[in-house]
XYZ file of C-alpha atoms in Angstrom:
588
model
C -9.945 -25.957 31.251
C -10.616 -22.408 32.582
C -10.506 -19.500 30.172
C -6.998 -18.117 29.735
C -6.529 -14.444 30.697
C -4.321 -11.711 29.211
C -2.402 -9.022 31.103
C -1.340 -5.936 29.182
C 2.015 -4.694 30.516
C 3.379 -1.251 29.617
C 6.166 1.093 30.684
C 5.441 4.807 30.335
C 6.669 8.283 31.135
C 4.797 11.498 30.265
C 2.496 9.858 27.728
C -0.749 11.763 28.337
C -1.077 12.538 24.620
C -0.667 8.981 23.307
C -1.791 6.723 26.157
C -5.609 7.088 25.945
C -5.785 5.848 22.346
C -3.591 2.857 23.231
C -5.703 1.857 26.223
C -8.905 2.424 24.274
C -7.705 -0.022 21.611
C -7.368 -2.925 24.086
C -10.782 -2.590 25.702
C -12.380 -6.041 25.703
C -9.149 -7.700 24.553
C -7.268 -7.888 27.864
C -8.283 -8.802 31.411
C -5.999 -6.439 33.284
C -3.681 -3.510 32.583
C -0.346 -3.072 34.372
C 1.322 0.304 33.809
C 4.904 0.764 35.004
C 5.444 4.502 35.353
C 9.064 5.666 35.384
C 8.489 9.186 36.686
C 5.721 10.984 34.779
C 5.150 14.643 35.607
C 1.978 15.053 33.531
C -1.424 13.333 33.797
C -0.240 9.929 32.563
C -0.868 8.102 35.842
C -4.330 9.587 36.318
C -5.295 8.702 32.754
C -4.076 5.125 33.184
C -6.045 4.780 36.422
C -9.180 6.050 34.683
C -8.926 2.967 32.428
C -8.659 0.675 35.455
C -4.901 0.194 35.249
C -2.791 -0.915 38.184
C 0.203 1.411 38.564
C 3.718 0.285 39.404
C 5.945 3.244 40.319
C 9.461 2.421 39.138
C 12.639 4.447 39.562
C 14.226 4.681 36.128
C 17.602 2.895 36.005
C 18.397 3.331 32.295
C 17.308 -0.263 31.749
C 14.174 -1.045 29.747
C 14.325 -4.763 30.574
C 14.285 -4.037 34.307
C 11.200 -1.851 33.891
C 9.463 -4.490 31.760
C 10.208 -7.163 34.335
C 8.697 -5.036 37.108
C 5.447 -5.177 35.136
C 5.679 -8.967 34.759
C 6.047 -9.385 38.499
C 2.834 -7.427 39.091
C 0.789 -9.217 36.412
C -1.688 -12.002 37.211
C -2.781 -13.104 33.716
C -1.945 -16.369 31.958
C -0.551 -14.444 29.002
C 1.481 -11.218 28.735
C 0.808 -8.728 25.951
C 3.243 -5.814 25.929
C 2.706 -2.513 24.147
C 4.108 1.020 24.175
C 1.947 4.115 24.579
C 2.437 5.098 20.924
C 0.938 1.801 19.734
C -2.635 0.670 19.071
C -4.031 -2.823 18.600
C -6.023 -3.043 15.391
C -9.774 -3.454 15.965
C -9.873 -6.876 14.321
C -6.792 -7.967 16.237
C -8.345 -6.914 19.542
C -11.176 -9.363 18.861
C -8.763 -12.168 17.934
C -6.281 -11.977 20.836
C -8.573 -13.654 23.423
C -9.103 -16.497 20.931
C -5.352 -16.962 20.432
C -4.922 -17.073 24.216
C -7.008 -20.271 24.400
C -4.721 -22.273 22.075
C -2.607 -25.129 23.464
C 0.983 -25.974 22.570
C 2.049 -22.413 21.750
C 4.479 -20.455 23.901
C 4.298 -17.098 22.164
C 2.751 -15.124 19.314
C 4.310 -12.840 16.742
C 2.169 -9.800 15.938
C 2.588 -7.586 12.876
C 3.932 -4.133 13.827
C 2.981 -1.476 11.267
C 5.463 1.365 11.749
C 4.308 4.730 10.397
C 7.189 6.983 9.404
C 7.309 10.651 8.437
C 4.450 12.876 9.630
C 1.473 11.132 8.162
C 2.881 10.984 4.676
C 5.516 8.521 5.009
C 5.402 4.823 4.142
C 4.542 1.898 6.364
C 7.040 -0.780 7.337
C 5.757 -4.112 8.631
C 7.751 -6.022 11.211
C 6.706 -9.322 12.870
C 7.613 -9.148 16.582
C 7.029 -11.502 19.523
C 4.563 -9.461 21.597
C 2.400 -12.011 23.453
C 3.775 -14.930 25.471
C 2.810 -17.241 28.290
C 3.280 -15.769 31.736
C 5.864 -17.930 33.487
C 8.158 -16.763 36.331
C 11.270 -17.963 34.499
C 10.594 -15.759 31.464
C 12.240 -12.360 31.865
C 13.225 -9.573 29.480
C 16.893 -9.016 28.651
C 18.677 -5.901 27.405
C 18.901 -2.288 28.552
C 17.397 -1.183 25.228
C 15.518 -3.034 22.480
C 14.737 -5.512 25.229
C 13.969 -9.067 24.126
C 11.934 -11.942 25.592
C 12.412 -14.663 22.948
C 15.929 -15.635 24.042
C 14.750 -16.113 27.619
C 11.864 -18.339 26.501
C 14.039 -20.495 24.231
C 16.753 -20.866 26.867
C 14.164 -22.194 29.321
C 12.236 -24.313 26.811
C 14.261 -25.349 23.800
C 11.162 -26.970 22.268
C 9.084 -23.784 22.591
C 6.711 -23.275 19.668
C 5.882 -19.785 18.377
C 3.076 -18.852 16.023
C 2.906 -16.063 13.457
C -0.426 -14.202 13.522
C -1.823 -11.467 11.295
C -2.850 -9.341 14.293
C -1.772 -5.761 13.592
C -0.245 -3.257 16.006
C -0.187 0.299 14.641
C 2.983 2.053 15.830
C 3.341 5.842 15.507
C 6.558 6.356 17.474
C 8.769 6.646 14.377
C 7.075 9.786 13.085
C 9.563 12.653 12.794
C 7.657 14.833 15.256
C 7.564 12.226 18.027
C 11.177 11.107 17.564
C 12.355 14.726 17.722
C 10.132 15.707 20.659
C 11.291 12.789 22.808
C 14.943 13.035 21.764
C 14.778 9.296 21.134
C 17.935 9.066 19.031
C 20.250 10.550 21.665
C 18.658 8.470 24.411
C 19.005 5.286 22.368
C 22.612 6.023 21.436
C 23.607 6.487 25.076
C 21.955 3.231 26.156
C 23.392 1.280 23.225
C 26.923 2.500 23.912
C 26.484 1.442 27.528
C 25.137 -2.026 26.719
C 27.889 -2.627 24.129
C 30.463 -1.941 26.864
C 28.677 -4.420 29.138
C 28.075 -7.055 26.439
C 30.658 -6.600 23.647
C 30.508 -8.799 20.579
C 26.735 -9.210 20.587
C 25.614 -8.752 16.947
C 22.133 -7.623 18.036
C 23.599 -4.545 19.735
C 25.681 -3.704 16.657
C 22.579 -4.023 14.494
C 20.586 -1.652 16.723
C 23.443 0.848 16.822
C 23.529 0.750 13.018
C 19.804 1.527 12.891
C 20.336 4.646 15.030
C 23.258 5.813 12.867
C 21.115 5.237 9.773
C 18.322 7.327 11.309
C 20.860 10.112 11.927
C 22.122 9.951 8.343
C 25.592 8.760 9.431
C 25.892 6.229 6.631
C 29.499 5.123 7.003
C 29.089 4.429 10.727
C 25.804 2.617 10.064
C 27.419 0.474 7.365
C 30.279 -0.520 9.675
C 27.794 -1.536 12.380
C 25.702 -3.651 10.007
C 28.790 -5.335 8.555
C 30.098 -6.097 12.057
C 26.695 -7.474 13.093
C 26.481 -9.661 9.970
C 29.936 -11.125 10.549
C 28.952 -12.205 14.082
C 25.588 -13.881 13.440
C 24.236 -17.029 11.821
C 22.029 -15.791 8.942
C 20.045 -19.029 8.862
C 19.098 -18.944 12.549
C 18.902 -15.307 13.663
C 15.430 -13.801 13.152
C 16.635 -10.270 12.422
C 19.472 -11.286 10.066
C 17.500 -10.435 6.909
C 17.090 -6.893 8.241
C 20.824 -6.506 8.860
C 21.408 -7.476 5.243
C 18.695 -5.166 3.876
C 19.994 -2.186 5.838
C 23.553 -2.908 4.723
C 22.309 -2.837 1.124
C 20.504 0.439 1.816
C 23.710 2.010 3.132
C 25.725 0.792 0.155
C 23.156 2.243 -2.235
C 23.080 5.593 -0.441
C 26.894 5.725 -0.565
C 26.891 4.942 -4.292
C 28.678 1.605 -3.836
C 26.499 -0.123 -6.420
C 28.744 -3.105 -7.137
C 28.961 -4.038 -3.463
C 25.196 -3.546 -3.162
C 24.554 -5.998 -6.009
C 26.843 -8.594 -4.403
C 25.020 -8.272 -1.085
C 21.608 -8.487 -2.763
C 22.681 -11.672 -4.563
C 23.770 -13.162 -1.235
C 20.453 -12.156 0.323
C 18.386 -13.656 -2.465
C 20.175 -16.987 -2.009
C 19.557 -16.945 1.741
C 16.036 -15.484 1.700
C 14.355 -16.459 -1.595
C 10.909 -15.254 -0.454
C 12.052 -11.763 0.560
C 10.453 -9.472 -2.035
C 12.136 -6.368 -0.612
C 15.456 -7.566 -2.012
C 13.986 -7.669 -5.520
C 13.025 -4.015 -5.106
C 16.537 -3.197 -3.964
C 17.969 -5.017 -6.982
C 15.577 -3.302 -9.410
C 16.509 0.122 -7.999
C 20.213 -0.666 -8.323
C 19.870 -1.994 -11.872
C 17.923 1.075 -12.951
C 20.470 3.412 -11.379
C 23.179 1.624 -13.351
C 21.214 2.302 -16.551
C 19.792 -1.173 -16.957
C 16.114 -0.193 -16.909
C 14.933 -3.186 -18.942
C 16.537 -5.583 -16.441
C 15.058 -3.576 -13.563
C 11.551 -3.925 -15.005
C 11.964 -7.705 -15.395
C 12.900 -7.934 -11.714
C 9.858 -5.862 -10.727
C 7.628 -8.186 -12.753
C 9.177 -11.053 -10.782
C 8.377 -9.164 -7.560
C 4.739 -8.790 -8.659
C 4.567 -12.510 -9.338
C 6.100 -13.265 -5.921
C 3.775 -10.864 -4.097
C 4.328 -9.465 -0.583
C 7.146 -10.944 1.485
C 6.381 -13.916 3.724
C 5.154 -13.058 7.219
C 8.454 -13.774 8.970
C 10.170 -10.898 7.152
C 10.300 -7.212 7.986
C 8.880 -5.564 4.889
C 7.302 -2.392 3.569
C 3.623 -2.084 2.738
C 2.988 -2.403 -0.988
C 6.161 -4.224 -1.983
C 4.929 -6.936 -4.314
C 1.763 -4.921 -5.053
C 1.195 -1.161 -5.334
C 4.774 0.007 -4.614
C 6.041 -2.374 -7.288
C 3.472 -1.149 -9.807
C 4.280 2.487 -9.020
C 7.978 1.830 -9.610
C 7.149 0.035 -12.872
C 5.232 3.139 -13.938
C 8.207 5.356 -13.126
C 10.587 3.182 -15.115
C 8.159 3.052 -18.054
C 8.094 6.857 -17.971
C 11.906 6.916 -18.084
C 11.894 5.105 -21.407
C 8.877 7.172 -22.541
C 6.496 4.209 -22.750
C 3.756 6.487 -21.449
C 0.749 4.238 -22.073
C 2.496 1.471 -20.141
C 3.195 3.952 -17.357
C -0.458 4.986 -17.150
C -1.564 1.337 -17.001
C 0.892 0.590 -14.189
C -0.206 3.672 -12.238
C -3.880 2.743 -12.662
C -3.220 -0.751 -11.295
C -1.274 0.699 -8.356
C -4.283 2.841 -7.404
C -6.628 -0.131 -7.821
C -4.544 -1.976 -5.208
C -4.649 1.000 -2.842
C -7.273 3.663 -3.700
C -5.864 6.130 -1.147
C -2.508 6.186 -2.972
C -2.153 9.656 -4.502
C 1.223 9.854 -6.351
C 0.230 7.550 -9.255
C -3.019 9.507 -9.713
C -1.038 12.714 -10.073
C 1.296 11.104 -12.604
C -1.658 9.839 -14.656
C -3.012 13.387 -14.772
C 0.366 14.799 -15.719
C 1.061 12.308 -18.506
C -2.337 12.795 -20.153
C -2.054 16.552 -19.728
C 1.375 16.755 -21.397
C 0.450 14.338 -24.186
C -2.656 16.427 -24.947
C -5.063 13.697 -23.878
C -6.620 15.487 -20.928
C -10.077 14.803 -22.388
C -9.464 11.091 -21.657
C -9.324 11.662 -17.913
C -13.090 11.656 -17.135
C -13.627 8.477 -19.148
C -10.566 6.784 -17.632
C -11.668 7.712 -14.105
C -15.140 6.316 -14.712
C -13.913 3.118 -16.381
C -10.910 2.201 -14.228
C -11.654 3.549 -10.738
C -14.497 2.979 -8.333
C -15.896 6.394 -7.440
C -18.800 5.441 -5.215
C -19.480 8.613 -3.244
C -19.633 12.371 -3.645
C -16.761 12.641 -1.172
C -14.576 10.435 -3.372
C -15.502 12.430 -6.475
C -14.642 15.746 -4.818
C -11.322 14.264 -3.743
C -10.677 13.326 -7.374
C -11.667 16.816 -8.532
C -9.225 18.240 -5.983
C -6.439 16.136 -7.508
C -7.383 17.324 -10.999
C -7.342 20.948 -9.814
C -3.938 20.456 -8.152
C -2.698 18.974 -11.431
C -4.104 21.982 -13.364
C -6.381 19.695 -15.406
C -9.205 22.242 -15.440
C -10.830 21.072 -18.667
C -11.253 17.614 -17.145
C -12.800 19.221 -14.049
C -15.312 21.099 -16.193
C -16.186 17.964 -18.124
C -16.853 16.018 -14.928
C -18.881 18.854 -13.416
C -20.981 19.080 -16.565
C -21.781 15.365 -16.467
C -22.294 15.461 -12.725
C -24.787 18.347 -12.677
C -27.816 16.352 -11.589
C -30.369 16.586 -8.768
C -28.577 14.016 -6.578
C -25.507 16.227 -6.337
C -25.179 19.387 -4.273
C -25.917 22.148 -6.795
C -24.267 24.876 -4.731
C -20.913 23.080 -4.730
C -21.034 22.535 -8.489
C -22.200 26.070 -9.223
C -19.289 27.466 -7.228
C -16.772 25.069 -8.783
C -17.674 25.774 -12.413
C -16.718 29.472 -12.550
C -13.604 28.751 -10.509
C -12.502 26.109 -13.047
C -13.231 28.511 -15.923
C -11.282 31.241 -14.143
C -8.282 29.003 -13.423
C -8.186 27.750 -17.017
C -8.052 31.310 -18.377
C -11.600 31.490 -19.752
C -12.408 34.650 -17.824
C -15.320 35.713 -20.006
C -17.243 32.520 -19.172
C -16.161 32.787 -15.529
C -17.537 36.335 -15.297
C -20.843 35.301 -16.888
C -21.264 32.350 -14.518
C -20.324 34.580 -11.609
C -23.038 37.099 -12.417
C -25.608 34.308 -12.744
C -24.540 32.427 -9.606
C -26.423 33.022 -6.348
C -24.166 30.681 -4.380
C -21.106 32.939 -4.117
C -20.723 35.179 -1.098
C -20.251 38.897 -1.753
C -16.653 38.623 -0.564
C -15.945 35.800 -3.021
C -17.591 37.777 -5.811
C -15.552 40.872 -4.982
C -12.337 38.872 -5.078
C -13.108 37.308 -8.448
C -14.490 40.546 -9.906
C -11.335 42.289 -8.833
C -9.067 39.609 -10.282
C -11.099 39.522 -13.502
C -10.690 43.306 -13.737
C -14.407 43.785 -14.410
C -16.912 46.183 -12.758
C -17.664 45.140 -9.202
C -21.004 45.286 -7.423
C -20.386 48.987 -6.770
C -19.838 49.519 -10.489
C -16.254 50.737 -10.132
C -13.357 49.597 -12.291
C -10.675 48.018 -10.062
C -7.014 48.427 -10.910
C -5.193 45.222 -10.083
C -1.671 46.397 -9.316
C -2.685 49.154 -6.904
C -5.136 46.868 -5.135
C -2.592 44.064 -4.780
C 0.069 46.340 -3.360
C -2.454 47.890 -0.981
C -3.677 44.492 0.216
C -0.199 43.145 0.951
C 1.018 46.374 2.531
C -2.017 46.298 4.800
C -1.050 42.753 5.674
C 2.421 43.922 6.728
C 0.925 46.703 8.841
C -1.309 44.151 10.548
C 1.580 41.937 11.637
C 1.267 39.754 8.527
C -1.874 38.032 9.750
C -3.368 37.808 6.224
C -0.152 36.268 4.840
C -1.008 32.738 5.841
C -0.566 29.686 3.630
C -4.121 30.248 2.421
C -3.250 33.822 1.395
C -0.173 32.701 -0.514
C -2.240 29.965 -2.190
C -4.789 32.569 -3.319
C -2.062 34.699 -4.864
C -0.555 31.633 -6.541
C -3.945 30.820 -8.077
C -4.313 34.430 -9.189
C -0.852 34.445 -10.752
C -1.468 31.223 -12.673
C -4.958 32.294 -13.752
C -3.557 35.553 -15.089
C -0.952 33.624 -17.053
C -3.558 31.232 -18.516
C -5.719 34.193 -19.497
C -2.811 35.949 -21.213
C -2.993 38.923 -18.818
C 0.701 39.776 -19.006
C 0.478 43.134 -17.221
C -1.381 41.533 -14.335
C 1.075 38.618 -14.249
C 4.059 40.951 -14.106
C 2.358 43.089 -11.474
C 1.774 40.122 -9.173
C 5.320 38.807 -9.550
C 6.698 42.267 -8.810
C 4.682 42.622 -5.620
C 5.478 39.069 -4.577
C 9.225 39.464 -5.034
C 9.186 42.813 -3.296
C 7.502 41.314 -0.230
C 9.917 38.390 -0.062
C 13.009 40.552 -0.586
C 12.231 43.569 1.594
C 10.660 41.906 4.603
C 12.806 38.842 5.213
C 12.914 39.140 8.990
C 9.229 39.964 9.420
C 8.251 37.183 7.039
C 10.490 34.518 8.553
C 7.550 32.236 9.393
C 5.723 32.642 6.084
C 8.558 33.308 3.632
C 9.220 29.620 2.999
C 5.574 28.943 2.145
C 5.437 32.044 -0.033
C 8.653 31.130 -1.820
C 7.449 27.588 -2.548
C 4.158 28.902 -3.949
C 6.064 31.451 -6.036
C 8.360 28.794 -7.506
C 5.412 26.493 -8.207
C 3.597 29.282 -10.037
C 6.686 30.136 -12.087
C 6.996 26.472 -13.082
C 3.342 26.474 -14.103
C 3.936 29.553 -16.250
C 6.996 27.948 -17.842
C 4.957 24.812 -18.529
C 2.313 26.913 -20.263
C 4.957 28.447 -22.510
C 6.439 25.024 -23.263
C 2.968 23.771 -24.119
C 2.662 26.534 -26.705
C 6.090 25.624 -28.101
C 5.051 21.972 -28.224
C 2.036 22.934 -30.337
C 4.228 24.837 -32.778
C 7.107 22.322 -32.844
C 8.119 21.099 -36.265
C 8.507 17.369 -36.541
C 8.057 14.463 -34.181
C 11.560 14.800 -32.700
C 11.032 18.398 -31.561
C 7.585 17.631 -30.150
C 8.925 14.693 -28.151
C 11.820 16.797 -26.855
C 9.488 19.423 -25.411
C 7.207 16.698 -24.055
C 10.234 15.086 -22.395
C 11.150 18.371 -20.711
C 7.590 19.014 -19.517
C 7.242 15.576 -17.947
C 10.330 16.255 -15.842
C 9.308 19.637 -14.508
C 8.725 19.787 -10.729
C 4.962 19.311 -10.625
C 2.419 18.372 -7.928
C 3.070 14.702 -7.223
C 0.672 13.746 -4.431
C 3.305 13.513 -1.708
C 2.320 15.492 1.397
């Protein structure tokens, strides 16, 4: 039997930014590329041609299925793989697709779509979707929007067999920036309203309309759509039914209809016993209703169950690191702090790039006066195998204001295999931030690795003689610097500038330099209050840094109160307050 070939079919318009990465990802995986262009005015067509694509020029008719089908008619491969420009085939998956194409008895393959939300900081949802199928003339896409191929295949071959693969497609089209730039929500709403008029009573259209309302934050409309969709489908046979139910639960939770949410979750758990996401939804609801102990039992059940089965749309980490992170949060709520730390550690062990639990570990040990445990815990529980990873950890400790832990690690780490310059610069900075200005000044004088500009800045902030031997007066210098910034069209008042002033403010507080602290806050407030229009682009950053620094100062005062508190009850009360202060949490 001759080798089976794959045709990649795409529809595009003005995708010069996203298209190259998509086409690069399929090199070696497909035998031909068919690009249906619906009217690009940028370099999309030229870029596609540079990758050897055949171009089909198609007049847009507000019908995605029609555009998809134009690509099918031009394709010559035995199999059709369809992608969008904002998608990439995973490297491992690109190697596996040609192997899957050689299998007999299979009419189509489900691939795992990893949808990245937010702007690089959001979570990842995982959705199995039929994306590769045999190329037969009777198979055609249906639907103006959210076009489908499965129904066409099944209607032509009732015995058609589909296979679930673990091939990953990375999808970036749900990031806030891309959705906003392409006005996707308005476009989708118009097409959905049109297709509902043409095909009323189809639960799939109601489901998709609900998704768009949910994206817009119109919860009541979304809920009505999901409920209408659910009433018109067979939950045991429709592949997307579990999603309709999950999104209905999400709407009910957001609207505070907790009783109805619990009823829907119970129905879902009976219908879809392997769907771990529903256990998370139940745990969240139980905790919100004050039943934290019950919520934690459900999360333990979710850990035992593990990630949802492949046929379900799920979220990365449910059944593993997301579940452990939530367990840590709930343990914190009932002040079982050692349990919380253990849960957070295990969450990071599942996914080392996960930052929020690391920040909470730092915060808990900081507030409970166990900061000295951090270096030992990091060494014992985490795998720090490179200098890059260690500097990332030190950055987290600095963000968390755990400067004593930073100094301890730097002291242990000061060895020939490590870059001495980096350590020698970091040590005085950690001393300075922690309020030990005398040691910072001594290290600064002895350190050849600081630039003169960096030395001047620290000398000035430390209020000690500079290289020129002159005593610098902080308040006058600060006012002068910021006023010069205003005269120069605010160029120095970048996020980096505000961050420097925030560090200076907090360092002054830690060092007990009250006059300096008051001077900085006075200048800062004056700038924000008197120059609102001129500072429109930087005021938000400056305000956030100001608030963060004020919280840090308040935390320092509470720490002193905690030290002086009489009795276990008073100490725990202050500790409780400190743990709930808005603090760096690792979310970007």
